[in-house]
XYZ file of C-alpha atoms in Angstrom:
677
model
C 10.425 11.368 19.797
C 10.685 7.791 21.461
C 9.952 5.166 19.071
C 8.084 2.008 20.318
C 10.252 -1.067 19.647
C 8.740 -3.449 16.822
C 9.077 -7.036 18.280
C 9.326 -9.302 15.154
C 8.154 -12.911 15.455
C 9.722 -14.366 12.475
C 7.397 -17.659 11.630
C 10.095 -18.647 9.426
C 14.171 -17.992 9.283
C 14.580 -18.295 5.470
C 13.118 -18.163 2.183
C 13.940 -19.445 -1.184
C 11.856 -17.980 -3.914
C 11.972 -20.649 -6.456
C 12.769 -19.413 -9.838
C 12.797 -21.551 -12.596
C 16.360 -22.088 -14.625
C 16.549 -19.665 -17.682
C 17.219 -20.860 -21.043
C 16.713 -24.364 -22.042
C 16.906 -27.632 -20.386
C 15.863 -28.480 -16.461
C 12.585 -29.101 -14.964
C 10.624 -26.388 -13.287
C 9.842 -27.082 -9.368
C 6.604 -29.358 -9.622
C 8.131 -30.979 -12.897
C 7.252 -30.948 -16.129
C 8.760 -28.844 -19.407
C 8.652 -25.301 -20.031
C 8.827 -22.962 -22.939
C 12.337 -21.694 -23.256
C 13.210 -18.660 -21.029
C 9.435 -19.040 -19.309
C 9.623 -17.508 -15.488
C 7.692 -16.040 -12.870
C 9.364 -13.188 -10.898
C 7.534 -12.111 -7.912
C 8.007 -8.959 -5.762
C 9.066 -8.983 -2.849
C 10.912 -12.275 -2.120
C 10.342 -11.735 1.713
C 8.109 -9.609 3.154
C 7.213 -8.759 7.002
C 3.481 -8.292 7.549
C 1.471 -7.626 10.750
C -0.869 -10.127 12.195
C -4.109 -9.451 10.520
C -2.717 -6.929 8.162
C -2.204 -7.040 4.411
C 0.113 -6.498 1.508
C 0.134 -5.988 -2.050
C 2.514 -8.671 -3.862
C 3.334 -8.122 -7.579
C 4.569 -10.496 -10.393
C 5.813 -10.759 -13.738
C 5.926 -13.412 -16.415
C 9.029 -13.288 -18.461
C 8.757 -14.581 -22.096
C 5.027 -15.608 -21.741
C 2.569 -15.463 -24.824
C -0.455 -15.653 -22.142
C 0.451 -13.000 -19.512
C -0.579 -13.119 -15.888
C -0.645 -15.236 -12.789
C -3.032 -16.617 -10.518
C -2.076 -16.011 -6.771
C -2.613 -18.893 -4.094
C -1.547 -19.693 -0.317
C -0.268 -23.278 -0.620
C -0.497 -23.510 3.296
C -4.101 -22.986 3.075
C -6.298 -20.194 5.374
C -4.357 -20.793 8.393
C -1.450 -19.057 6.554
C -3.750 -16.200 5.371
C -5.665 -15.346 2.133
C -4.834 -13.587 -1.146
C -6.866 -12.544 -3.952
C -6.321 -14.797 -6.738
C -6.255 -11.903 -9.291
C -4.648 -8.696 -7.637
C -2.233 -10.383 -5.240
C -3.543 -8.340 -2.239
C -2.369 -10.428 0.917
C -4.105 -10.520 4.341
C -1.972 -12.111 6.981
C -3.734 -14.452 9.581
C -4.418 -13.432 13.052
C -2.674 -16.399 14.598
C 0.882 -18.247 13.761
C -0.017 -21.084 11.722
C 0.841 -24.514 13.114
C 2.673 -25.518 9.960
C 5.133 -22.349 9.073
C 6.652 -21.201 6.893
C 4.018 -19.062 5.346
C 4.331 -19.007 1.492
C 2.665 -16.923 -1.368
C 2.775 -18.279 -4.975
C 2.208 -16.762 -8.203
C 1.409 -19.175 -10.829
C 1.775 -18.767 -14.498
C -1.446 -18.649 -16.404
C 0.321 -19.938 -19.331
C 1.872 -23.173 -17.578
C 0.756 -23.983 -14.458
C 3.893 -25.810 -13.456
C 5.474 -22.262 -13.807
C 5.437 -20.495 -10.568
C 7.584 -18.719 -7.696
C 6.906 -18.285 -3.976
C 7.756 -15.646 -1.334
C 7.914 -16.067 1.989
C 5.874 -13.891 4.745
C 7.141 -13.272 8.353
C 4.463 -12.429 10.945
C 5.179 -9.272 13.205
C 3.496 -9.018 16.636
C 3.644 -5.097 16.232
C 2.486 -3.627 13.224
C 4.514 -2.639 10.431
C 4.594 1.198 9.621
C 1.763 2.008 7.485
C -0.646 -0.788 8.409
C -2.903 -0.602 11.402
C -2.808 0.037 14.369
C -1.152 3.272 13.796
C 0.352 4.737 16.882
C -0.606 8.303 17.770
C 1.310 10.455 20.387
C -0.501 13.552 21.624
C 1.619 16.207 22.741
C 2.718 20.000 22.504
C 5.779 21.734 21.526
C 5.826 23.372 25.119
C 4.869 20.240 26.756
C 1.922 21.568 29.072
C -0.579 18.914 29.725
C -4.084 18.404 30.617
C -6.412 15.774 31.562
C -8.985 16.270 29.108
C -8.229 18.272 25.992
C -9.871 18.292 22.164
C -7.541 17.104 19.788
C -7.819 17.633 15.671
C -5.223 16.252 13.936
C -4.630 14.827 10.215
C -3.330 11.300 9.977
C -2.350 9.487 6.693
C -2.767 6.251 5.453
C -1.051 4.229 2.812
C -2.613 3.399 -0.481
C -5.385 0.534 -0.255
C -5.064 0.653 3.578
C -8.543 2.077 4.563
C -11.287 1.898 1.878
C -14.112 3.106 4.117
C -13.609 5.547 6.913
C -16.498 4.089 8.739
C -14.272 0.951 9.987
C -12.276 3.297 12.013
C -11.791 3.962 15.800
C -9.265 5.824 18.280
C -8.109 3.458 21.219
C -5.896 4.164 24.268
C -2.453 2.211 24.615
C -4.470 -0.364 26.642
C -7.166 -1.008 23.470
C -10.210 0.884 25.072
C -12.225 2.706 22.373
C -12.387 6.501 22.493
C -15.086 8.502 21.500
C -13.839 10.112 17.731
C -14.807 11.996 14.716
C -13.414 10.963 11.523
C -13.501 13.014 8.174
C -11.671 12.266 4.755
C -9.438 15.079 3.777
C -8.182 13.340 0.404
C -8.252 9.957 -1.008
C -5.659 7.963 -3.117
C -6.537 6.920 -6.750
C -8.275 3.610 -5.672
C -10.776 5.745 -3.721
C -9.102 4.378 -0.233
C -8.402 6.979 2.341
C -5.229 9.011 1.999
C -5.605 11.420 4.808
C -8.248 11.647 7.670
C -8.927 14.319 10.069
C -9.440 13.033 13.703
C -11.131 14.580 16.573
C -11.161 12.949 20.086
C -10.534 13.740 23.900
C -7.158 13.199 25.069
C -5.426 12.768 28.408
C -1.935 14.197 27.775
C -1.234 14.068 31.720
C -0.987 10.549 32.185
C 0.189 7.708 30.035
C 2.603 9.906 27.655
C -0.329 10.680 25.195
C -0.155 7.222 23.865
C -3.308 6.541 21.493
C -3.746 4.369 18.054
C -5.728 4.617 15.280
C -7.255 1.361 14.247
C -9.703 -0.678 12.061
C -12.461 -3.000 13.047
C -14.656 0.168 14.382
C -17.799 1.732 13.553
C -16.355 5.278 12.328
C -17.748 8.271 14.166
C -19.386 8.196 17.920
C -22.982 8.622 18.134
C -25.534 9.639 20.799
C -23.197 13.136 21.844
C -24.939 16.086 23.014
C -23.829 18.209 20.247
C -26.773 19.565 17.840
C -26.592 21.890 14.964
C -30.309 23.702 14.332
C -29.988 24.948 10.975
C -32.819 26.985 9.826
C -33.892 29.638 7.313
C -32.739 32.577 9.248
C -30.102 31.372 11.700
C -27.846 28.571 12.735
C -28.146 27.463 16.413
C -25.139 25.084 18.092
C -25.770 23.213 21.052
C -22.594 21.770 22.731
C -24.635 20.074 25.758
C -23.113 23.162 27.907
C -23.269 25.793 25.881
C -25.694 27.143 23.079
C -24.766 30.055 20.722
C -26.780 31.504 17.488
C -25.520 33.086 14.348
C -27.571 35.221 12.074
C -27.698 34.182 8.171
C -29.294 37.803 7.097
C -27.099 40.155 9.555
C -24.150 38.225 10.951
C -22.242 39.887 13.742
C -20.568 36.791 14.737
C -23.167 35.766 17.812
C -26.830 36.868 18.114
C -26.722 34.819 21.830
C -24.618 32.542 23.723
C -26.392 31.035 26.188
C -25.478 28.863 29.593
C -27.069 27.994 32.733
C -25.579 30.338 34.901
C -28.079 30.078 37.493
C -27.578 26.290 37.994
C -31.094 25.576 37.096
C -30.130 22.960 34.803
C -31.394 24.448 31.512
C -29.185 26.442 28.763
C -31.104 29.269 28.809
C -28.962 32.413 30.615
C -27.687 34.973 28.231
C -23.996 35.896 28.297
C -24.091 38.839 25.516
C -25.442 42.229 25.806
C -27.600 41.460 22.420
C -28.570 45.100 22.173
C -25.014 46.149 21.903
C -23.563 43.170 19.381
C -21.407 44.360 16.469
C -19.132 41.500 15.828
C -15.769 42.212 14.127
C -15.500 46.106 13.656
C -13.170 47.755 11.004
C -12.572 51.414 11.911
C -11.326 54.061 9.727
C -11.239 57.951 9.843
C -14.036 57.829 12.443
C -16.331 55.259 10.203
C -16.878 52.011 11.301
C -17.307 48.789 8.930
C -19.406 46.480 10.293
C -20.162 42.935 9.279
C -24.474 43.217 9.433
C -24.492 45.994 7.542
C -25.225 43.506 4.368
C -26.091 39.865 4.422
C -23.431 37.539 4.193
C -22.077 36.122 0.604
C -22.353 32.701 2.149
C -22.945 30.666 5.233
C -23.005 26.992 5.742
C -22.388 24.446 7.937
C -18.613 23.193 7.000
C -18.430 20.320 9.147
C -21.139 18.713 11.493
C -19.654 15.861 13.578
C -20.494 14.236 16.789
C -17.287 15.750 18.493
C -16.979 19.089 16.925
C -18.963 21.436 14.487
C -17.667 24.311 12.146
C -19.428 26.931 10.527
C -18.173 28.958 7.567
C -19.359 32.610 6.897
C -18.268 34.958 4.104
C -19.148 38.385 3.640
C -17.909 42.244 3.941
C -17.596 45.125 6.161
C -19.676 47.885 5.220
C -20.430 51.149 6.675
C -24.034 51.263 5.919
C -26.534 49.273 4.147
C -26.258 51.471 1.158
C -22.489 52.472 2.135
C -18.854 51.602 1.023
C -17.248 48.273 1.614
C -13.982 48.027 3.284
C -12.171 44.369 3.246
C -14.344 41.139 3.092
C -14.061 38.533 5.656
C -14.079 34.998 6.211
C -15.201 33.394 9.819
C -15.103 30.128 10.884
C -16.773 29.130 14.348
C -15.946 25.928 15.962
C -17.509 24.116 18.998
C -16.976 20.917 20.701
C -19.177 18.472 22.379
C -19.819 19.240 26.007
C -17.157 21.938 26.010
C -17.550 25.735 26.983
C -15.242 26.780 24.262
C -15.708 28.675 20.900
C -13.204 29.142 18.725
C -13.297 31.880 16.107
C -11.193 32.123 13.006
C -11.449 35.168 11.588
C -9.646 36.297 8.190
C -9.753 39.866 6.366
C -8.689 40.151 2.714
C -8.346 42.983 0.057
C -9.821 41.924 -2.916
C -9.517 45.366 -4.592
C -8.756 45.276 -8.397
C -9.069 41.402 -8.388
C -8.626 39.812 -11.482
C -7.258 43.497 -12.866
C -4.561 42.835 -15.786
C -1.554 45.389 -15.625
C -0.468 46.974 -19.023
C 3.019 47.163 -17.748
C 5.670 48.039 -15.471
C 4.065 51.469 -14.482
C 0.706 49.693 -13.415
C 2.188 46.760 -11.562
C 3.927 49.385 -9.428
C 0.713 51.077 -8.903
C -1.025 48.103 -7.779
C 2.059 47.215 -5.401
C 1.448 50.654 -3.969
C -2.566 50.469 -3.562
C -3.604 49.432 -0.211
C -6.955 49.787 1.855
C -6.156 51.204 5.050
C -7.782 50.836 8.765
C -7.115 52.688 12.180
C -8.390 49.390 13.667
C -9.679 46.025 13.648
C -11.389 44.515 16.719
C -13.406 42.117 17.823
C -16.334 43.337 20.384
C -18.031 40.863 22.918
C -20.491 43.201 24.829
C -21.018 41.030 28.014
C -24.031 40.806 30.145
C -22.469 40.360 33.498
C -25.001 41.720 35.673
C -22.595 44.448 37.475
C -19.268 45.944 38.137
C -16.806 43.185 36.540
C -13.454 42.050 37.712
C -11.005 41.846 34.740
C -7.679 40.108 34.274
C -4.554 40.129 31.976
C -2.421 37.421 31.793
C 1.322 39.221 31.694
C 4.616 37.126 30.901
C 5.312 36.257 34.454
C 2.254 37.729 36.352
C -1.370 38.618 36.290
C -2.588 42.237 36.020
C -6.407 42.433 37.595
C -8.785 44.933 39.191
C -12.258 45.947 39.301
C -13.915 48.296 37.312
C -16.689 50.628 37.857
C -18.558 53.666 36.556
C -17.006 54.506 33.252
C -13.592 52.819 34.166
C -11.769 50.863 31.268
C -8.405 48.998 31.255
C -6.073 48.144 28.183
C -3.232 45.492 27.888
C -1.327 47.238 24.575
C 1.422 44.790 23.184
C 3.838 46.763 20.627
C 7.240 47.485 19.515
C 9.053 50.653 20.831
C 12.275 50.408 18.681
C 13.091 51.919 15.264
C 12.577 51.151 11.764
C 14.210 51.077 8.432
C 11.749 53.405 6.379
C 12.915 52.416 2.604
C 13.546 48.696 3.619
C 15.683 47.907 0.492
C 15.696 44.270 0.842
C 12.045 44.192 0.003
C 12.942 42.542 -3.608
C 12.298 42.160 -6.415
C 9.912 44.747 -7.073
C 8.411 45.788 -10.604
C 10.317 48.421 -12.870
C 8.839 51.386 -11.578
C 9.577 50.876 -8.032
C 10.797 53.879 -6.071
C 12.276 53.313 -2.640
C 10.380 55.327 -0.227
C 7.401 56.800 -2.278
C 4.484 54.750 -0.551
C 4.856 52.099 -2.810
C 5.083 49.730 -0.087
C 8.402 50.032 1.133
C 7.323 52.193 4.168
C 4.610 49.600 5.187
C 4.426 46.878 7.909
C 3.958 44.214 5.164
C 7.711 44.734 4.471
C 7.561 46.442 7.791
C 9.372 49.581 7.657
C 11.890 46.871 8.763
C 12.329 46.748 12.305
C 16.054 47.603 13.381
C 15.904 46.852 17.040
C 15.857 43.179 18.441
C 12.813 41.630 20.024
C 13.791 42.969 23.331
C 12.020 46.428 22.190
C 8.767 44.266 22.105
C 6.698 45.088 25.312
C 3.646 45.570 26.710
C 2.022 47.936 29.281
C -1.482 47.914 31.199
C -3.287 51.398 30.445
C -6.084 53.152 32.322
C -4.887 53.799 35.384
C -7.001 51.162 37.188
C -5.218 48.169 36.478
C -1.681 48.630 35.982
C 1.539 46.296 34.698
C 4.092 45.979 32.195
C 6.412 43.292 30.720
C 7.696 41.928 27.891
C 5.652 39.547 25.857
C 1.794 38.640 26.671
C 0.468 35.338 25.855
C -2.830 37.390 24.619
C -5.162 36.175 27.218
C -7.720 38.041 29.454
C -11.005 37.283 31.910
C -13.851 39.229 32.855
C -15.994 37.926 35.686
C -18.984 38.902 37.579
C -19.860 37.138 41.181
C -23.445 37.210 42.081
C -24.993 33.916 42.856
C -26.519 32.150 41.354
C -26.014 34.021 38.329
C -22.191 33.791 37.843
C -20.267 34.367 34.777
C -16.680 34.233 33.736
C -15.611 34.885 30.082
C -12.217 33.922 29.124
C -10.534 35.001 25.689
C -7.144 33.956 24.181
C -5.778 35.391 20.889
C -3.191 33.329 19.244
C 0.294 34.564 18.668
C -0.578 37.732 20.314
C 2.776 39.391 21.121
C 4.440 37.881 18.075
C 1.871 40.117 15.817
C 1.993 43.021 17.194
C 0.192 45.993 17.681
C -2.130 43.989 19.864
C -4.594 44.798 22.619
C -7.019 43.610 25.327
C -9.643 45.806 26.471
C -12.212 45.452 29.320
C -14.721 48.053 30.416
C -17.154 48.418 33.502
C -19.949 48.239 31.132
C -19.074 44.672 30.274
C -17.306 45.226 26.904
C -14.537 42.693 26.093
C -12.568 43.790 23.078
C -9.718 42.132 21.390
C -7.932 44.448 19.022
C -6.171 42.490 16.125
C -4.546 45.984 15.117
C -5.418 48.776 18.019
C -6.700 52.255 17.362
C -3.904 54.593 18.385
C -0.954 52.788 16.750
C -0.373 53.933 13.385
C -2.481 53.279 9.963
C -2.805 49.448 8.992
C -2.325 49.342 5.217
C -3.585 46.072 3.395
C -2.074 45.672 0.058
C -4.049 44.307 -2.897
C -4.365 40.746 -2.711
C -3.221 40.256 0.946
C -5.266 37.940 3.446
C -4.585 38.004 7.203
C -5.847 35.363 9.914
C -6.273 35.549 13.513
C -7.650 32.847 15.807
C -9.295 33.296 19.096
C -10.444 31.027 21.814
C -13.610 31.876 23.955
C -14.879 30.287 27.180
C -18.009 30.902 28.811
C -18.591 29.422 32.402
C -20.875 29.718 35.388
C -17.736 30.375 37.739
C -17.101 33.125 40.223
C -14.023 35.412 40.241
C -10.797 35.414 37.815
C -8.336 32.670 37.847
C -4.991 33.133 35.899
C -4.334 29.325 35.770
C -7.722 28.573 33.570
C -6.824 31.855 31.556
C -3.365 30.542 30.723
C -4.702 27.266 29.861
C -6.825 28.522 27.271
C -3.857 30.579 25.813
C -1.950 27.158 25.617
C -4.616 25.712 24.026
C -4.923 28.417 21.142
C -1.167 28.830 20.840
C 0.124 25.533 21.065
C -2.766 22.885 20.544
C -1.960 19.445 21.322
C -1.255 17.273 18.065
C -1.643 13.717 17.602
C 1.758 12.870 15.850
C 2.244 9.653 14.263
C 5.830 8.116 14.191
C 8.144 9.254 11.198
C 8.179 5.412 10.144
C 4.656 5.496 9.792
C 4.761 8.884 7.874
C 7.068 7.552 5.591
C 5.373 4.174 4.998
C 2.058 5.808 3.947
C 4.037 7.713 1.406
C 1.561 10.720 1.503
C 4.002 13.058 1.781
C 6.118 11.457 -1.024
C 9.294 9.243 -0.644
C 10.895 10.825 2.511
C 13.580 9.405 4.699
C 13.971 9.489 8.320
C 16.204 11.255 10.310
C 16.359 12.445 14.273
C 14.988 15.752 15.930
C 18.875 17.141 15.354
C 18.976 16.128 12.063
C 22.180 14.147 12.226
C 21.175 10.752 11.650
C 21.034 9.543 7.794
C 21.108 5.779 8.582
C 17.477 5.455 7.528
C 18.021 6.924 4.322
C 18.929 4.589 1.159
C 22.847 3.990 1.304
C 23.186 5.342 -2.217
C 21.809 8.792 -0.777
C 23.658 8.933 2.760
C 26.666 11.082 1.351
C 23.952 13.253 -0.563
C 21.834 13.871 2.760
C 24.702 14.496 5.275
C 25.487 17.970 3.938
C 21.784 18.488 2.886
C 20.670 17.934 6.791
C 23.713 20.242 7.989
C 22.122 22.893 5.710
C 18.549 22.406 7.102
C 20.258 22.633 10.660
C 21.375 26.147 9.635
C 18.641 27.642 8.022
C 16.179 26.795 10.804
C 18.569 27.848 13.508
C 18.733 31.022 11.245
C 15.098 31.297 11.017
C 14.906 31.114 15.417
C 17.917 33.803 15.250
C 15.994 35.628 12.652
C 12.642 36.327 14.565
C 14.922 37.253 17.790
C 17.803 39.341 16.404
C 17.054 39.891 12.743
C 19.074 38.560 9.423
C 21.868 39.019 7.004
C 22.296 42.803 6.294
C 18.752 43.538 7.885
C 19.104 44.110 11.579
C 15.947 43.575 13.684
C 13.915 40.772 13.966
C 11.165 38.464 12.245
C 7.909 39.534 14.332
C 5.102 42.211 13.725
C 1.753 41.973 12.192
C 2.735 41.160 8.794
C 5.852 39.593 9.175
C 5.427 36.960 11.632
C 5.437 33.567 9.892
C 7.515 34.474 7.216
C 11.267 35.479 7.400
C 13.737 36.891 5.213
C 16.431 34.567 3.264
C 19.331 33.859 5.486
C 21.961 35.348 3.311
C 20.176 38.619 3.291
C 19.442 38.820 -0.243
C 15.850 40.352 -0.133
C 13.854 37.029 -0.837
C 11.312 35.836 1.599
C 11.163 31.901 2.900
C 7.519 31.455 2.302
C 6.827 33.402 -1.004
C 10.071 32.411 -2.604
C 11.013 29.138 -1.413
C 8.052 27.470 0.406
C 9.585 26.836 3.581
C 6.472 26.437 5.513
C 5.625 23.288 3.259
C 9.163 21.720 4.061
C 8.722 22.475 7.790
C 5.824 19.860 7.531
C 7.859 17.448 5.456
C 10.833 17.533 7.901
C 8.419 17.002 11.091
C 7.104 13.975 9.336
C 10.939 12.748 8.458
C 12.129 13.874 12.331
C 9.135 13.998 14.837
C 10.372 17.298 15.735
C 7.591 19.185 16.749
C 9.071 22.817 16.629
C 8.909 22.266 12.602
C 5.444 21.751 13.037
C 5.163 24.863 14.892
C 7.307 26.461 12.248
C 5.137 25.444 9.562
C 1.678 26.142 11.233
C 2.848 29.967 12.072
């Protein structure tokens, strides 16, 4: 990451902090006598503050019977202002006519006893203060002239008491409409983390933006609107409208756009009679979302640029039937964009809260799982005629027209071999017996793959559309062109090939199906307590034909969303990650760590390099005594310990959290990707 150089305009070149002589004898600065040993110690003695920025001074009075100090700025208001009781200093907005700038702490016991510090002013902000530089970018370097960005920004304690004064600006200082939501606060109630949404141009200007104060908070007057009624919630983005049911949730009741160009968002995109949402199937029984009302459905976030709905419920076979897995769904939509993002998680809460009596019951619970033949998101589209379908491959697109009962499926899978017992899945409870259905043969430990990732491949099935390749990005389109009623629907699944088995399916009757676990592969086993999440980006547009570039762009957005990154110096100065050092993207620089620790940091960074190089290697070629790879439905995002001892990086060592910290210390976006996988 490139750091903007800080230009220092030192208002004064030197400072003398006037300290009183210790012990008897001598007059203090300002004249007069003093009690023996009475003195004021001010911290720090020199400080650099941005124009208009703030800084917290502290002072201690030694050997005093009356504690405390009174703070002043001797040079007057042109030198800044300071709280007389707290020592919070605010620098002037311009260079004073009579430097140097001094801050004085005077003993409350004796007004002739004081200490002074000198302030130097920066043209550019000191890290940790406003403005906060943001660089919007991606790991894979794809760009866009207008793309939604959602990123967390940390702030130092006391910097921002009120998020309603924030604003996002371009590098030229032009305000950009934004949305702000506080995620956490410091003990003084100032903002510690704020979630920032805005539209960014990453194609020109290097994605340079900044978060600043002096604004009025979240934007107003946008087209994004939410109608929350007793039975449903309707979201209108300005170009798209969708409705979800509160009583019989099945993802969508309706998705409307202006298909006929009449200027009104009132043309249906879905075959509403065939809606089922996300379906879990097992042994010819379908477990639906709408057979029982959701346990909860809320507008989790409602802002001017982005809205998020949250729904939690159960997959059920019939209104009075059996349940199979619980679900949590989040649906995001953006102002004036045709996108809908669906984040779907299933979780197995079987025997939740059960107390085990010993090793045998522990082993039984480890062995207990809920099975499914498939887990699929169904989108029956109201296309109006025989569609054109397209799948994005690893180096080309696979497309064609579907008629009558024709269909096409892109299946991503692994054709290599497995270790059926996987002895590295340790530790296990005392009653664990390898190879007896206790978990060692499941994809959670994944009947561990013994072939490398070259055996991960896809093929297009059905005979109408053909093709094959290695690693599909997980994007597809279906379109029907019949002016003035055109419709193109694009879908992209995050980490599609990495989380094999996966499938994309298109039918002539308009069904678009995204198989998180496709039928016909093998049985999915969800063990007790497990939770698995999939993210999907959808786009509904009044456009003709299919376009590979548009589908690829949507795949980029879901797989490698642009992130507004602060500089490592800001992350460190904010202390939101604790006390961290600063290094470079290769983890070789130690000069930004405290000198006393540099000899320890050097070998530690060497180990960081080794470990994360190993993670990349593991994902392709196996690890330690385990050959194979660390992709697959249950494995991706975690990894076995580098020394092949059976430990798992996230479960045993919290490697994902470490990735976020090392991203903050280095600015290396690949670390952000590691932590978020």
